[in-house]
Amino acid sequence: MARFPDVPATTSDRVRLRRFTEADAPRVLDLHGRIEVVRWLDDPPFDLQVSRADAVRWIDRAHTLQITDPRCGVWAVEVVATGVVAGTALLAPVPNDPRERRQIGWHLHPDSVGHGYATEAAAAVRDHAFACGLDEVLVLMYADNAPSAAVARRIGMTELGVLPDPYYSGESLFFTMTRDEHEALVGAAGPPP
Ligand SMILES: CC(C)(COP(=O)(O)OP(=O)(O)OC[C@H]1O[C@@H](n2cnc3c(N)ncnc32)[C@H](O)[C@@H]1OP(=O)(O)O)[C@@H](O)C(=O)NCCC(=O)NCCS
């Protein structure tokens, strides 16, 4: 069975991706206890974290995702200069997708927006996805999520528009990137590790 990197490599000297540990629980709680963050991540009703135990369970689920599919993961986006966890970047299955595609996602703590951290982390996850042999990745978001759409555009995703979303409820703004598009953007990703 192919082995995949545990963590996407970044080319940035400003952020690195790493696995979450239990020591991150206070920051994870501060991030996922905020409606202004969580309202963009899932369908309502929004499930805000309220305790350290909630945050630890979330960290455990992040690790379980990677065990289930070693190409996938939910990684901490750490600011190299300060060690602060700015937020998360992820590669995860698109729920209920008959083509079993994967999606890239990101969210930052409000204290860490406006520095380009999400874009650098997302680009690393994009490159990781193709290095792991995926043929296509998606990004799905609420149609009015302009900051997130800007991240998708900055990492070179192709906008498909607002489409009925069979995976979540209602409609979503879809972005895609194929292996060919990725190669045209950054050069051949090379064989899967
Ligand atoms: C979506 C989200 C991650 C975008 O955050 P963001 O800070 O705008 O994105 P980036 O980290 O890539 O930063 C880009 C911004 O930093 C600015 N910036 C400042 N210094 C920079 C630098 N050195 N390099 C690059 N960009 C820099 C850019 O100009 C840009 O600002 P602008 O949009 O005003 O032009 C954030 O809004 C968020 O977490 N939202 C809530 C959760 C969410 O919606 N997640 C996505 C669900 S699909």
Short mmCIF file of C-alpha atoms and ligand atoms in Angstrom, two decimals:
data_model
loop_
_atom_site.label_atom_id
_atom_site.label_comp_id
_atom_site.label_asym_id
_atom_site.label_seq_id
_atom_site.Cartn_x
_atom_site.Cartn_y
_atom_site.Cartn_z
CA MET A 1 0.00 0.00 0.00
CA ALA A 2 1.32 3.45 -0.91
CA ARG A 3 2.50 5.63 1.95
CA PHE A 4 1.50 9.25 1.95
CA PRO A 5 3.06 12.18 3.82
CA ASP A 6 1.40 12.73 7.21
CA VAL A 7 1.52 16.46 6.68
CA PRO A 8 1.50 18.56 3.48
CA ALA A 9 4.82 20.27 2.92
CA THR A 10 4.73 24.04 2.68
CA THR A 11 7.04 26.10 0.57
CA SER A 12 6.22 29.11 2.71
CA ASP A 13 8.59 30.34 5.39
CA ARG A 14 5.63 32.01 7.14
CA VAL A 15 3.35 29.07 7.89
CA ARG A 16 3.74 25.36 8.35
CA LEU A 17 1.17 22.63 8.60
CA ARG A 18 1.29 20.09 11.39
CA ARG A 19 -0.94 17.59 13.11
CA PHE A 20 -3.11 18.89 15.94
CA THR A 21 -2.27 17.69 19.43
CA GLU A 22 -4.29 17.82 22.63
CA ALA A 23 -2.22 20.86 23.66
CA ASP A 24 -4.07 22.77 20.92
CA ALA A 25 -7.45 22.21 22.61
CA PRO A 26 -7.81 25.77 24.00
CA ARG A 27 -7.13 27.29 20.58
CA VAL A 28 -9.39 24.77 18.84
CA LEU A 29 -12.16 25.67 21.30
CA ASP A 30 -11.61 29.40 20.76
CA LEU A 31 -11.87 28.82 16.98
CA HIS A 32 -14.86 26.48 16.94
CA GLY A 33 -16.77 28.24 19.69
CA ARG A 34 -17.30 31.21 17.38
CA ILE A 35 -20.45 31.47 15.30
CA GLU A 36 -18.71 33.88 12.91
CA VAL A 37 -16.36 31.03 11.95
CA VAL A 38 -18.57 27.96 12.31
CA ARG A 39 -21.50 29.44 10.33
CA TRP A 40 -19.43 29.09 7.14
CA LEU A 41 -18.37 25.50 7.70
CA ASP A 42 -21.48 23.39 7.72
CA ASP A 43 -25.25 23.33 7.44
CA PRO A 44 -27.32 24.74 10.29
CA PRO A 45 -27.95 24.07 13.12
CA PHE A 46 -24.38 25.06 13.88
CA ASP A 47 -22.64 22.99 16.48
CA LEU A 48 -20.46 25.35 18.51
CA GLN A 49 -17.83 23.86 20.80
CA VAL A 50 -18.41 24.85 24.41
CA SER A 51 -15.84 22.87 26.37
CA ARG A 52 -12.28 21.57 26.25
CA ALA A 53 -13.75 18.09 25.91
CA ASP A 54 -15.51 19.18 22.69
CA ALA A 55 -12.20 20.44 21.33
CA VAL A 56 -10.38 17.23 22.25
CA ARG A 57 -13.09 15.17 20.52
CA TRP A 58 -12.68 17.35 17.40
CA ILE A 59 -8.90 16.74 17.46
CA ASP A 60 -9.51 13.00 17.82
CA ARG A 61 -11.89 13.06 14.83
CA ALA A 62 -9.25 14.90 12.81
CA HIS A 63 -6.84 12.05 13.46
CA THR A 64 -9.47 9.43 12.68
CA LEU A 65 -10.05 11.00 9.26
CA GLN A 66 -6.38 10.52 8.46
CA ILE A 67 -6.45 6.91 9.62
CA THR A 68 -9.49 6.24 7.42
CA ASP A 69 -7.84 7.85 4.37
CA PRO A 70 -4.11 8.60 4.79
CA ARG A 71 -4.24 11.11 1.94
CA CYS A 72 -6.71 13.20 3.94
CA GLY A 73 -6.32 15.15 7.12
CA VAL A 74 -7.15 18.22 9.14
CA TRP A 75 -3.99 20.14 9.87
CA ALA A 76 -3.07 23.04 12.10
CA VAL A 77 -1.84 26.11 10.22
CA GLU A 78 0.94 27.37 12.45
CA VAL A 79 2.55 30.77 12.06
CA VAL A 80 6.28 30.05 12.01
CA ALA A 81 7.33 33.35 13.60
CA THR A 82 5.03 33.07 16.62
CA GLY A 83 3.94 29.44 16.93
CA VAL A 84 0.31 30.63 16.97
CA VAL A 85 -2.21 28.31 15.30
CA ALA A 86 -3.86 30.63 12.79
CA GLY A 87 -6.48 28.04 11.86
CA THR A 88 -6.91 24.83 9.93
CA ALA A 89 -6.53 23.45 6.44
CA LEU A 90 -7.99 20.14 5.40
CA LEU A 91 -8.40 17.53 2.73
CA ALA A 92 -11.52 15.45 3.25
CA PRO A 93 -14.03 13.31 1.36
CA VAL A 94 -16.94 15.14 -0.28
CA PRO A 95 -19.88 13.58 1.57
CA ASN A 96 -22.02 11.21 -0.50
CA ASP A 97 -20.09 11.87 -3.71
CA PRO A 98 -20.53 8.87 -6.04
CA ARG A 99 -17.17 9.80 -7.61
CA GLU A 100 -15.54 9.78 -4.17
CA ARG A 101 -13.79 13.07 -4.76
CA ARG A 102 -11.96 15.00 -2.08
CA GLN A 103 -12.36 18.64 -1.06
CA ILE A 104 -9.91 21.19 0.28
CA GLY A 105 -11.08 23.40 3.15
CA TRP A 106 -9.74 26.13 5.38
CA HIS A 107 -10.74 28.35 8.24
CA LEU A 108 -8.85 30.87 10.30
CA HIS A 109 -9.28 32.43 13.70
CA PRO A 110 -10.48 36.02 13.22
CA ASP A 111 -7.23 37.24 14.81
CA SER A 112 -5.26 35.65 11.96
CA VAL A 113 -7.10 36.78 8.82
CA GLY A 114 -5.63 39.26 6.40
CA HIS A 115 -2.08 37.91 6.18
CA GLY A 116 -2.33 35.36 3.36
CA TYR A 117 -2.00 32.39 5.72
CA ALA A 118 -5.09 30.57 4.38
CA THR A 119 -3.87 30.90 0.79
CA GLU A 120 -0.42 29.52 1.61
CA ALA A 121 -1.87 26.62 3.60
CA ALA A 122 -4.48 25.86 0.92
CA ALA A 123 -1.82 25.79 -1.80
CA ALA A 124 0.13 23.25 0.26
CA VAL A 125 -2.93 21.03 0.65
CA ARG A 126 -3.68 21.35 -3.07
CA ASP A 127 -0.15 20.18 -3.95
CA HIS A 128 -0.36 17.38 -1.37
CA ALA A 129 -3.65 16.14 -2.87
CA PHE A 130 -2.14 15.74 -6.32
CA ALA A 131 1.14 14.35 -4.98
CA CYS A 132 -1.03 11.68 -3.33
CA GLY A 133 -2.44 10.75 -6.74
CA LEU A 134 -5.86 12.38 -6.74
CA ASP A 135 -7.26 13.26 -10.17
CA GLU A 136 -9.45 16.17 -9.06
CA VAL A 137 -10.11 18.25 -5.97
CA LEU A 138 -13.12 20.42 -5.19
CA VAL A 139 -13.78 23.37 -2.95
CA LEU A 140 -17.39 23.98 -1.90
CA MET A 141 -18.65 26.99 -0.02
CA TYR A 142 -21.65 29.14 0.71
CA ALA A 143 -22.32 31.28 -2.37
CA ASP A 144 -21.79 34.51 -0.43
CA ASN A 145 -18.47 33.51 1.14
CA ALA A 146 -16.37 36.09 -0.71
CA PRO A 147 -13.19 35.73 1.43
CA SER A 148 -13.18 31.98 0.88
CA ALA A 149 -13.84 32.31 -2.86
CA ALA A 150 -10.88 34.69 -3.01
CA VAL A 151 -8.67 32.00 -1.43
CA ALA A 152 -9.87 29.43 -4.00
CA ARG A 153 -9.12 31.83 -6.85
CA ARG A 154 -5.70 32.69 -5.46
CA ILE A 155 -4.68 29.01 -5.45
CA GLY A 156 -5.79 28.67 -9.07
CA MET A 157 -9.05 26.75 -8.72
CA THR A 158 -11.54 26.92 -11.59
CA GLU A 159 -14.88 28.41 -10.62
CA LEU A 160 -17.87 26.30 -11.71
CA GLY A 161 -20.48 28.67 -10.27
CA VAL A 162 -23.35 28.24 -7.86
CA LEU A 163 -24.79 24.79 -8.36
CA PRO A 164 -27.30 22.54 -6.66
CA ASP A 165 -25.30 20.77 -4.00
CA PRO A 166 -26.08 17.07 -3.66
CA TYR A 167 -23.63 16.77 -0.79
CA TYR A 168 -24.84 19.47 1.54
CA SER A 169 -28.31 21.02 1.45
CA GLY A 170 -29.26 23.75 -1.02
CA GLU A 171 -26.72 25.30 -3.34
CA SER A 172 -22.99 25.88 -3.06
CA LEU A 173 -20.35 27.77 -4.97
CA PHE A 174 -18.17 25.09 -6.57
CA PHE A 175 -14.52 25.28 -7.51
CA THR A 176 -12.51 22.46 -9.08
CA MET A 177 -8.99 21.62 -10.10
CA THR A 178 -7.99 18.60 -12.15
CA ARG A 179 -4.60 16.90 -12.23
CA ASP A 180 -3.95 18.40 -15.70
CA GLU A 181 -4.84 21.88 -14.48
CA HIS A 182 -2.54 21.41 -11.50
CA GLU A 183 0.32 20.30 -13.68
CA ALA A 184 -0.20 23.31 -15.92
CA LEU A 185 -0.10 25.52 -12.83
CA VAL A 186 2.85 24.15 -10.88
CA GLY A 187 4.49 21.52 -13.08
CA ALA A 188 4.22 17.76 -12.84
CA ALA A 189 3.55 16.65 -9.27
CA GLY A 190 5.56 13.50 -9.79
CA PRO A 191 4.50 9.99 -8.94
CA PRO A 192 2.60 9.33 -5.73
CA PRO A 193 5.00 8.76 -2.84
C1 LIG B 1 -11.99 32.22 4.39
C2 LIG B 1 -10.85 32.78 5.24
C3 LIG B 1 -9.90 31.69 5.65
C4 LIG B 1 -10.11 33.83 4.39
O1 LIG B 1 -9.16 34.47 5.21
P1 LIG B 1 -8.21 35.58 4.57
O2 LIG B 1 -7.37 36.09 5.68
O3 LIG B 1 -9.02 36.56 3.80
O4 LIG B 1 -7.33 34.76 3.52
P2 LIG B 1 -5.76 34.69 3.50
O5 LIG B 1 -5.25 34.18 4.80
O6 LIG B 1 -5.37 33.99 2.28
O7 LIG B 1 -5.33 36.23 3.44
C5 LIG B 1 -5.58 37.00 2.30
C6 LIG B 1 -5.66 38.45 2.70
O8 LIG B 1 -4.46 38.81 3.38
C7 LIG B 1 -3.87 39.95 2.72
N1 LIG B 1 -2.42 39.92 2.97
C8 LIG B 1 -1.79 40.72 3.86
N2 LIG B 1 -0.48 40.41 3.89
C9 LIG B 1 -0.27 39.42 3.00
C10 LIG B 1 0.88 38.69 2.57
N3 LIG B 1 2.09 38.94 3.10
N4 LIG B 1 0.71 37.72 1.66
C11 LIG B 1 -0.49 37.45 1.13
N5 LIG B 1 -1.63 38.11 1.49
C12 LIG B 1 -1.51 39.10 2.42
C13 LIG B 1 -4.34 39.83 1.30
O9 LIG B 1 -4.27 41.04 0.61
C14 LIG B 1 -5.78 39.37 1.52
O10 LIG B 1 -6.56 40.44 1.93
P3 LIG B 1 -7.76 41.02 0.99
O11 LIG B 1 -8.73 39.89 0.79
O12 LIG B 1 -8.30 42.13 1.81
O13 LIG B 1 -7.09 41.42 -0.28
C15 LIG B 1 -11.42 33.48 6.52
O14 LIG B 1 -12.22 34.54 6.13
C16 LIG B 1 -12.22 32.53 7.40
O15 LIG B 1 -11.65 31.72 8.12
N6 LIG B 1 -13.56 32.64 7.34
C17 LIG B 1 -14.44 31.84 8.19
C18 LIG B 1 -14.41 30.37 7.83
C19 LIG B 1 -14.63 30.11 6.35
O16 LIG B 1 -15.38 30.78 5.68
N7 LIG B 1 -13.97 29.06 5.85
C20 LIG B 1 -14.13 28.62 4.49
C21 LIG B 1 -15.33 27.76 4.34
S1 LIG B 1 -15.56 27.28 2.64
#
